[in-house]
């Protein structure tokens, strides 16, 4: 009989720790916890799991983390309308939603910079990912890919309506296929977001997926569909971020790419930004940053990686009016 069970727990608001549990005795012993310099107090933070309702009635999970003393507790929709309490906190929402990838939820010391300033951070487990198994992935790919985008929009709308953040200060982030998500939702609902942070975004869907000479194109048919078939062509064109850009007022955007990216070629985000600059009717910042040394994952050095995060956070804080 096993008398001791080792357990490692990733919790968004708590530094990673290891427990030893004796099930029979009902006793747990803390063996080790990651040390966070600077006076970190885990009791100041809270995490939640809430559900948003997609347009087709499906319940979409959202993981939340925030600093308890920096925000107002969630309140009802009617209370939000009667008071100004919904304007208490900036809201950051991240998602990916492709390839059956389950969004990992765990502690990150980097987030403390935003959490300690009162930002509520949310991670939407939208369809196209694998968070609820293979059917969850299947419900967000190929000819039902638009579920991914409407799930994300529903998540943001739910969070602001429930009082988790200020509707006027919503920032969103995604990378690679998550960058496609950013481009698609901004085309669908540009009014919903204050700022967009898009890393190595897959935004030129049609030109990429019609070029079979690229190494990843043909295998990707199983995720997006084959645009050489008319049905898939028209469906993919309907959400391709580059192709669906139009004259409109867009949020502030920081688009990042890497010269040596072999998965999303640097010219995709470059031409996307160039086209958007000719169409957007607002004066909000539209920034393109190209890392001349990195690949798809960005800078690999420890300090270079942290500098990239600091740059991203500086952009977000400026847009939140907190810089």
CSV table of C-alpha atoms in Angstrom, one decimal:
chain,number,residue,atom,x,y,z
A,1,UNK,CA,0.0,0.0,0.0
A,2,UNK,CA,1.3,3.5,-0.9
A,3,UNK,CA,1.5,5.5,2.3
A,4,UNK,CA,2.8,8.8,0.9
A,5,UNK,CA,1.7,10.5,-2.3
A,6,UNK,CA,4.0,13.2,-3.7
A,7,UNK,CA,2.1,16.1,-5.3
A,8,UNK,CA,3.3,19.1,-7.3
A,9,UNK,CA,0.6,21.8,-7.6
A,10,UNK,CA,0.6,24.7,-10.1
A,11,UNK,CA,-1.7,27.4,-8.8
A,12,UNK,CA,-1.9,30.8,-10.6
A,13,UNK,CA,-1.7,32.9,-7.4
A,14,UNK,CA,0.7,30.7,-5.5
A,15,UNK,CA,4.3,29.9,-6.1
A,16,UNK,CA,4.8,26.3,-7.2
A,17,UNK,CA,5.0,23.9,-4.2
A,18,UNK,CA,5.3,20.2,-3.5
A,19,UNK,CA,3.3,18.4,-0.9
A,20,UNK,CA,3.6,14.9,0.6
A,21,UNK,CA,0.2,13.5,1.4
A,22,UNK,CA,-0.7,10.6,3.7
A,23,UNK,CA,-4.3,9.7,2.6
A,24,UNK,CA,-5.0,7.4,5.5
A,25,UNK,CA,-4.0,9.9,8.1
A,26,UNK,CA,-5.5,12.9,6.2
A,27,UNK,CA,-2.2,14.8,6.6
A,28,UNK,CA,-0.3,16.8,4.1
A,29,UNK,CA,3.3,18.1,4.6
A,30,UNK,CA,4.8,21.0,2.6
A,31,UNK,CA,8.1,19.8,1.3
A,32,UNK,CA,9.3,22.7,-0.9
A,33,UNK,CA,7.9,26.0,-2.3
A,34,UNK,CA,9.6,28.1,-4.9
A,35,UNK,CA,11.0,31.3,-3.3
A,36,UNK,CA,9.8,34.6,-4.8
A,37,UNK,CA,12.1,37.5,-3.8
A,38,UNK,CA,10.7,40.9,-2.9
A,39,UNK,CA,8.3,40.0,-0.1
A,40,UNK,CA,5.8,37.9,-2.0
A,41,UNK,CA,2.7,37.1,0.1
A,42,UNK,CA,0.6,34.4,-1.5
A,43,UNK,CA,-2.4,35.2,0.7
A,44,UNK,CA,-2.9,38.5,-1.2
A,45,UNK,CA,-3.8,36.7,-4.4
A,46,UNK,CA,-6.8,34.7,-5.5
A,47,UNK,CA,-7.7,32.5,-8.4
A,48,UNK,CA,-11.1,31.5,-9.8
A,49,UNK,CA,-12.7,29.4,-12.6
A,50,UNK,CA,-15.8,30.9,-14.2
A,51,UNK,CA,-17.9,30.0,-17.2
A,52,UNK,CA,-18.9,32.2,-20.1
A,53,UNK,CA,-21.8,31.2,-22.5
A,54,UNK,CA,-20.9,31.1,-26.2
A,55,UNK,CA,-23.5,32.1,-28.8
A,56,UNK,CA,-24.4,28.5,-29.4
A,57,UNK,CA,-24.9,27.9,-25.6
A,58,UNK,CA,-21.7,26.1,-24.9
A,59,UNK,CA,-20.0,26.9,-21.6
A,60,UNK,CA,-16.5,28.2,-22.0
A,61,UNK,CA,-14.1,27.9,-18.9
A,62,UNK,CA,-12.0,30.9,-17.9
A,63,UNK,CA,-9.2,30.9,-15.3
A,64,UNK,CA,-8.7,34.1,-13.4
A,65,UNK,CA,-6.0,35.4,-11.1
A,66,UNK,CA,-5.9,38.8,-9.3
A,67,UNK,CA,-4.7,40.5,-6.2
A,68,UNK,CA,-7.6,40.6,-3.7
A,69,UNK,CA,-6.9,44.0,-2.2
A,70,UNK,CA,-6.5,45.7,-5.6
A,71,UNK,CA,-9.9,44.9,-7.1
A,72,UNK,CA,-13.6,45.0,-6.3
A,73,UNK,CA,-15.3,41.6,-5.9
A,74,UNK,CA,-17.5,40.4,-8.8
A,75,UNK,CA,-21.0,41.8,-8.7
A,76,UNK,CA,-24.2,41.3,-10.6
A,77,UNK,CA,-24.9,42.8,-14.0
A,78,UNK,CA,-27.6,45.0,-12.6
A,79,UNK,CA,-25.2,46.3,-9.9
A,80,UNK,CA,-22.6,47.1,-12.6
A,81,UNK,CA,-25.2,49.2,-14.3
A,82,UNK,CA,-26.1,51.1,-11.1
A,83,UNK,CA,-22.6,51.8,-9.9
A,84,UNK,CA,-19.1,52.6,-11.2
A,85,UNK,CA,-17.6,49.5,-9.6
A,86,UNK,CA,-17.0,47.8,-13.0
A,87,UNK,CA,-14.4,50.4,-13.8
A,88,UNK,CA,-12.1,49.4,-10.9
A,89,UNK,CA,-9.6,47.1,-12.7
A,90,UNK,CA,-7.9,46.8,-16.0
A,91,UNK,CA,-8.5,43.4,-17.6
A,92,UNK,CA,-6.0,41.3,-19.5
A,93,UNK,CA,-7.2,38.2,-21.4
A,94,UNK,CA,-5.0,35.5,-23.0
A,95,UNK,CA,-6.0,32.6,-25.2
A,96,UNK,CA,-4.7,30.3,-27.9
A,97,UNK,CA,-7.4,27.9,-29.1
A,98,UNK,CA,-5.8,25.7,-31.8
A,99,UNK,CA,-4.2,22.3,-32.4
A,100,UNK,CA,-5.8,20.7,-29.4
A,101,UNK,CA,-3.3,22.5,-27.1
A,102,UNK,CA,-4.5,22.7,-23.5
A,103,UNK,CA,-3.7,26.1,-22.0
A,104,UNK,CA,-1.4,25.4,-19.0
A,105,UNK,CA,-2.4,27.3,-15.8
A,106,UNK,CA,0.2,27.7,-13.2
A,107,UNK,CA,2.2,30.3,-11.3
A,108,UNK,CA,4.4,32.9,-13.0
A,109,UNK,CA,6.4,35.4,-11.0
A,110,UNK,CA,6.4,37.7,-14.1
A,111,UNK,CA,2.7,38.3,-13.6
A,112,UNK,CA,3.2,39.9,-10.3
A,113,UNK,CA,4.2,43.1,-12.0
A,114,UNK,CA,0.7,43.4,-13.4
A,115,UNK,CA,-1.2,41.8,-10.6
A,116,UNK,CA,0.4,44.2,-8.0
A,117,UNK,CA,-0.8,47.1,-10.1
A,118,UNK,CA,-4.4,45.8,-9.9
A,119,UNK,CA,-4.7,44.1,-13.3
A,120,UNK,CA,-7.1,41.2,-13.4
A,121,UNK,CA,-5.6,38.4,-15.6
A,122,UNK,CA,-7.8,35.9,-17.4
A,123,UNK,CA,-7.0,32.8,-19.5
A,124,UNK,CA,-9.8,31.7,-21.7
A,125,UNK,CA,-10.0,27.9,-22.5
A,126,UNK,CA,-11.7,28.3,-25.8
A,127,UNK,CA,-12.7,25.7,-28.4
A,128,UNK,CA,-9.9,24.6,-30.7
A,129,UNK,CA,-7.7,23.9,-27.7
A,130,UNK,CA,-7.7,20.5,-25.9
A,131,UNK,CA,-8.8,21.7,-22.5
A,132,UNK,CA,-11.9,19.6,-22.4
A,133,UNK,CA,-10.6,16.7,-24.6
A,134,UNK,CA,-10.6,15.9,-28.2
A,135,UNK,CA,-14.2,17.0,-28.9
A,136,UNK,CA,-13.2,20.5,-27.6
A,137,UNK,CA,-10.5,20.6,-30.3
A,138,UNK,CA,-12.8,19.3,-33.0
A,139,UNK,CA,-15.4,21.9,-32.2
A,140,UNK,CA,-12.8,24.7,-33.0
A,141,UNK,CA,-11.1,23.7,-36.2
A,142,UNK,CA,-11.7,23.4,-40.0
A,143,UNK,CA,-15.3,24.3,-40.9
A,144,UNK,CA,-16.2,25.3,-37.3
A,145,UNK,CA,-13.1,27.3,-36.6
A,146,UNK,CA,-15.1,30.5,-36.0
A,147,UNK,CA,-16.2,28.9,-32.7
A,148,UNK,CA,-12.8,29.8,-31.4
A,149,UNK,CA,-13.3,33.5,-32.1
A,150,UNK,CA,-16.8,33.7,-30.8
A,151,UNK,CA,-15.9,31.8,-27.6
A,152,UNK,CA,-13.2,34.4,-27.0
A,153,UNK,CA,-15.5,37.3,-27.5
A,154,UNK,CA,-18.1,35.7,-25.3
A,155,UNK,CA,-15.4,35.3,-22.6
A,156,UNK,CA,-14.4,39.0,-22.7
A,157,UNK,CA,-18.0,40.1,-22.6
A,158,UNK,CA,-18.8,37.9,-19.7
A,159,UNK,CA,-15.9,39.1,-17.7
A,160,UNK,CA,-16.7,42.8,-18.1
A,161,UNK,CA,-20.4,42.3,-17.6
A,162,UNK,CA,-19.7,40.4,-14.3
A,163,UNK,CA,-17.5,43.3,-13.0
A,164,UNK,CA,-14.1,41.6,-13.3
A,165,UNK,CA,-12.7,44.5,-15.3
A,166,UNK,CA,-13.2,47.9,-16.9
A,167,UNK,CA,-14.8,47.5,-20.3
A,168,UNK,CA,-12.8,50.5,-21.5
A,169,UNK,CA,-9.5,48.9,-20.4
A,170,UNK,CA,-9.4,45.4,-21.9
A,171,UNK,CA,-6.1,44.1,-23.3
A,172,UNK,CA,-5.8,40.8,-25.1
A,173,UNK,CA,-2.8,38.7,-26.0
A,174,UNK,CA,-2.1,35.7,-28.2
A,175,UNK,CA,0.8,34.3,-30.3
A,176,UNK,CA,1.2,32.2,-33.4
A,177,UNK,CA,-2.2,30.6,-34.0
A,178,UNK,CA,-3.2,32.7,-31.0
A,179,UNK,CA,-2.1,35.7,-33.1
A,180,UNK,CA,-4.7,34.6,-35.7
A,181,UNK,CA,-7.2,34.7,-32.9
A,182,UNK,CA,-6.2,38.2,-32.1
A,183,UNK,CA,-6.5,39.3,-35.7
A,184,UNK,CA,-9.9,37.6,-36.2
A,185,UNK,CA,-11.5,39.0,-33.0
A,186,UNK,CA,-10.2,42.5,-33.7
A,187,UNK,CA,-11.9,42.4,-37.1
A,188,UNK,CA,-15.1,41.1,-35.6
A,189,UNK,CA,-15.3,43.4,-32.6
A,190,UNK,CA,-12.7,46.2,-32.7
A,191,UNK,CA,-14.8,48.1,-30.2
A,192,UNK,CA,-14.3,45.5,-27.5
A,193,UNK,CA,-10.6,46.0,-26.8
A,194,UNK,CA,-8.3,48.8,-25.7
A,195,UNK,CA,-5.0,47.1,-26.6
A,196,UNK,CA,-3.8,44.0,-28.5
A,197,UNK,CA,-0.5,42.2,-28.0
A,198,UNK,CA,0.1,39.8,-30.9
A,199,UNK,CA,3.2,37.6,-31.1
A,200,UNK,CA,4.4,36.0,-34.4
A,201,UNK,CA,0.8,36.1,-35.6
A,202,UNK,CA,-0.5,33.7,-38.3
A,203,UNK,CA,-2.5,36.4,-40.0
A,204,UNK,CA,-2.1,35.8,-43.8
A,205,UNK,CA,-4.1,32.5,-43.8
A,206,UNK,CA,-4.9,32.3,-47.4
A,207,UNK,CA,-1.6,33.1,-49.0
A,208,UNK,CA,0.2,30.8,-46.6
A,209,UNK,CA,-2.2,27.9,-46.9
A,210,UNK,CA,-2.3,28.1,-50.7
A,211,UNK,CA,1.5,27.9,-50.9
A,212,UNK,CA,2.2,24.1,-50.7
A,213,UNK,CA,6.0,24.8,-51.0
A,214,UNK,CA,6.1,26.0,-47.4
A,215,UNK,CA,7.1,23.2,-45.1
A,216,UNK,CA,4.0,23.4,-42.8
A,217,UNK,CA,1.3,24.1,-45.2
A,218,UNK,CA,0.1,20.6,-46.3
A,219,UNK,CA,0.2,19.0,-42.8
A,220,UNK,CA,-1.9,22.0,-41.6
A,221,UNK,CA,-4.8,21.0,-43.8
A,222,UNK,CA,-6.0,18.9,-40.9
A,223,UNK,CA,-6.3,21.9,-38.7
A,224,UNK,CA,-7.6,24.7,-41.0
A,225,UNK,CA,-8.7,22.8,-44.1
A,226,UNK,CA,-7.5,22.6,-47.7
A,227,UNK,CA,-8.2,26.0,-49.4
A,228,UNK,CA,-7.8,24.3,-52.8
A,229,UNK,CA,-11.3,23.0,-52.1
A,230,UNK,CA,-14.0,25.6,-52.7
A,231,UNK,CA,-15.9,25.1,-49.4
A,232,UNK,CA,-12.8,25.5,-47.3
A,233,UNK,CA,-11.5,28.4,-49.4
A,234,UNK,CA,-14.5,30.5,-48.7
A,235,UNK,CA,-14.7,29.6,-45.1
A,236,UNK,CA,-11.1,30.3,-44.4
A,237,UNK,CA,-11.3,33.5,-46.3
A,238,UNK,CA,-14.2,34.6,-44.1
A,239,UNK,CA,-11.9,34.8,-41.0
A,240,UNK,CA,-8.4,35.4,-42.4
A,241,UNK,CA,-7.2,38.5,-40.5
A,242,UNK,CA,-5.2,40.0,-43.4
A,243,UNK,CA,-8.0,39.5,-45.9
A,244,UNK,CA,-10.8,40.8,-43.6
A,245,UNK,CA,-9.1,44.1,-42.7
A,246,UNK,CA,-11.4,47.0,-43.4
A,247,UNK,CA,-11.6,50.8,-42.8
A,248,UNK,CA,-12.4,51.0,-39.1
A,249,UNK,CA,-11.2,52.3,-35.8
A,250,UNK,CA,-8.9,49.6,-34.3
A,251,UNK,CA,-7.4,49.2,-30.8
A,252,UNK,CA,-3.8,50.0,-30.0
A,253,UNK,CA,-1.7,47.1,-31.3
A,254,UNK,CA,1.8,45.8,-30.7
A,255,UNK,CA,2.7,43.2,-33.3
A,256,UNK,CA,5.9,41.2,-32.8
A,257,UNK,CA,7.7,39.0,-35.3
A,258,UNK,CA,11.1,37.4,-35.7
A,259,UNK,CA,13.4,37.3,-38.7
A,260,UNK,CA,14.3,33.7,-38.4
A,261,UNK,CA,10.8,32.3,-37.7
A,262,UNK,CA,10.3,29.2,-39.7
A,263,UNK,CA,6.7,28.6,-38.7
A,264,UNK,CA,5.2,32.0,-39.3
A,265,UNK,CA,7.3,33.9,-41.8
A,266,UNK,CA,8.2,37.5,-40.7
A,267,UNK,CA,6.5,38.9,-43.8
A,268,UNK,CA,3.0,37.8,-42.6
A,269,UNK,CA,2.8,40.2,-39.7
A,270,UNK,CA,4.8,42.8,-41.6
A,271,UNK,CA,2.4,43.0,-44.5
A,272,UNK,CA,-0.6,42.8,-42.1
A,273,UNK,CA,0.6,45.9,-40.3
A,274,UNK,CA,1.4,47.7,-43.5
A,275,UNK,CA,-2.1,47.0,-44.8
A,276,UNK,CA,-3.8,48.0,-41.5
A,277,UNK,CA,-1.9,51.3,-41.5
A,278,UNK,CA,-3.5,52.2,-44.8
A,279,UNK,CA,-7.1,51.3,-43.6
A,280,UNK,CA,-7.4,52.2,-39.9
A,281,UNK,CA,-9.3,55.4,-39.2
A,282,UNK,CA,-8.0,56.0,-35.7
A,283,UNK,CA,-4.9,57.5,-34.2
A,284,UNK,CA,-4.1,54.6,-31.8
A,285,UNK,CA,-0.6,53.2,-31.8
A,286,UNK,CA,0.1,50.4,-34.3
A,287,UNK,CA,3.6,49.1,-33.6
A,288,UNK,CA,5.6,46.4,-35.4
A,289,UNK,CA,8.7,45.0,-33.6
A,290,UNK,CA,11.0,42.6,-35.4
A,291,UNK,CA,13.5,40.6,-33.5
A,292,UNK,CA,16.4,40.2,-35.9
A,293,UNK,CA,18.1,37.3,-34.0
A,294,UNK,CA,15.2,35.1,-32.8
A,295,UNK,CA,12.9,32.4,-34.2
A,296,UNK,CA,9.3,31.5,-33.5
A,297,UNK,CA,9.7,31.4,-29.7
A,298,UNK,CA,11.3,34.8,-29.4
A,299,UNK,CA,14.5,35.5,-27.5
A,300,UNK,CA,16.0,32.4,-25.8
A,301,UNK,CA,18.4,34.0,-23.4
A,302,UNK,CA,17.2,34.4,-19.8
A,303,UNK,CA,17.6,38.2,-19.7
A,304,UNK,CA,16.7,38.8,-23.3
A,305,UNK,CA,13.4,36.9,-22.6
A,306,UNK,CA,12.7,39.0,-19.6
A,307,UNK,CA,13.4,42.2,-21.5
A,308,UNK,CA,10.8,41.2,-24.1
A,309,UNK,CA,8.2,40.6,-21.3
A,310,UNK,CA,9.1,44.0,-19.8
A,311,UNK,CA,8.6,45.6,-23.2
A,312,UNK,CA,5.2,44.0,-23.5
A,313,UNK,CA,4.1,45.0,-20.0
A,314,UNK,CA,5.3,48.6,-20.6
A,315,UNK,CA,3.0,48.7,-23.7
A,316,UNK,CA,0.0,47.3,-21.7
A,317,UNK,CA,0.5,49.6,-18.8
A,318,UNK,CA,0.7,52.6,-21.1
A,319,UNK,CA,-2.6,51.6,-22.7
A,320,UNK,CA,-4.1,51.0,-19.3
A,321,UNK,CA,-3.2,54.6,-18.3
A,322,UNK,CA,-0.9,53.2,-15.6
A,323,UNK,CA,2.5,54.1,-17.0
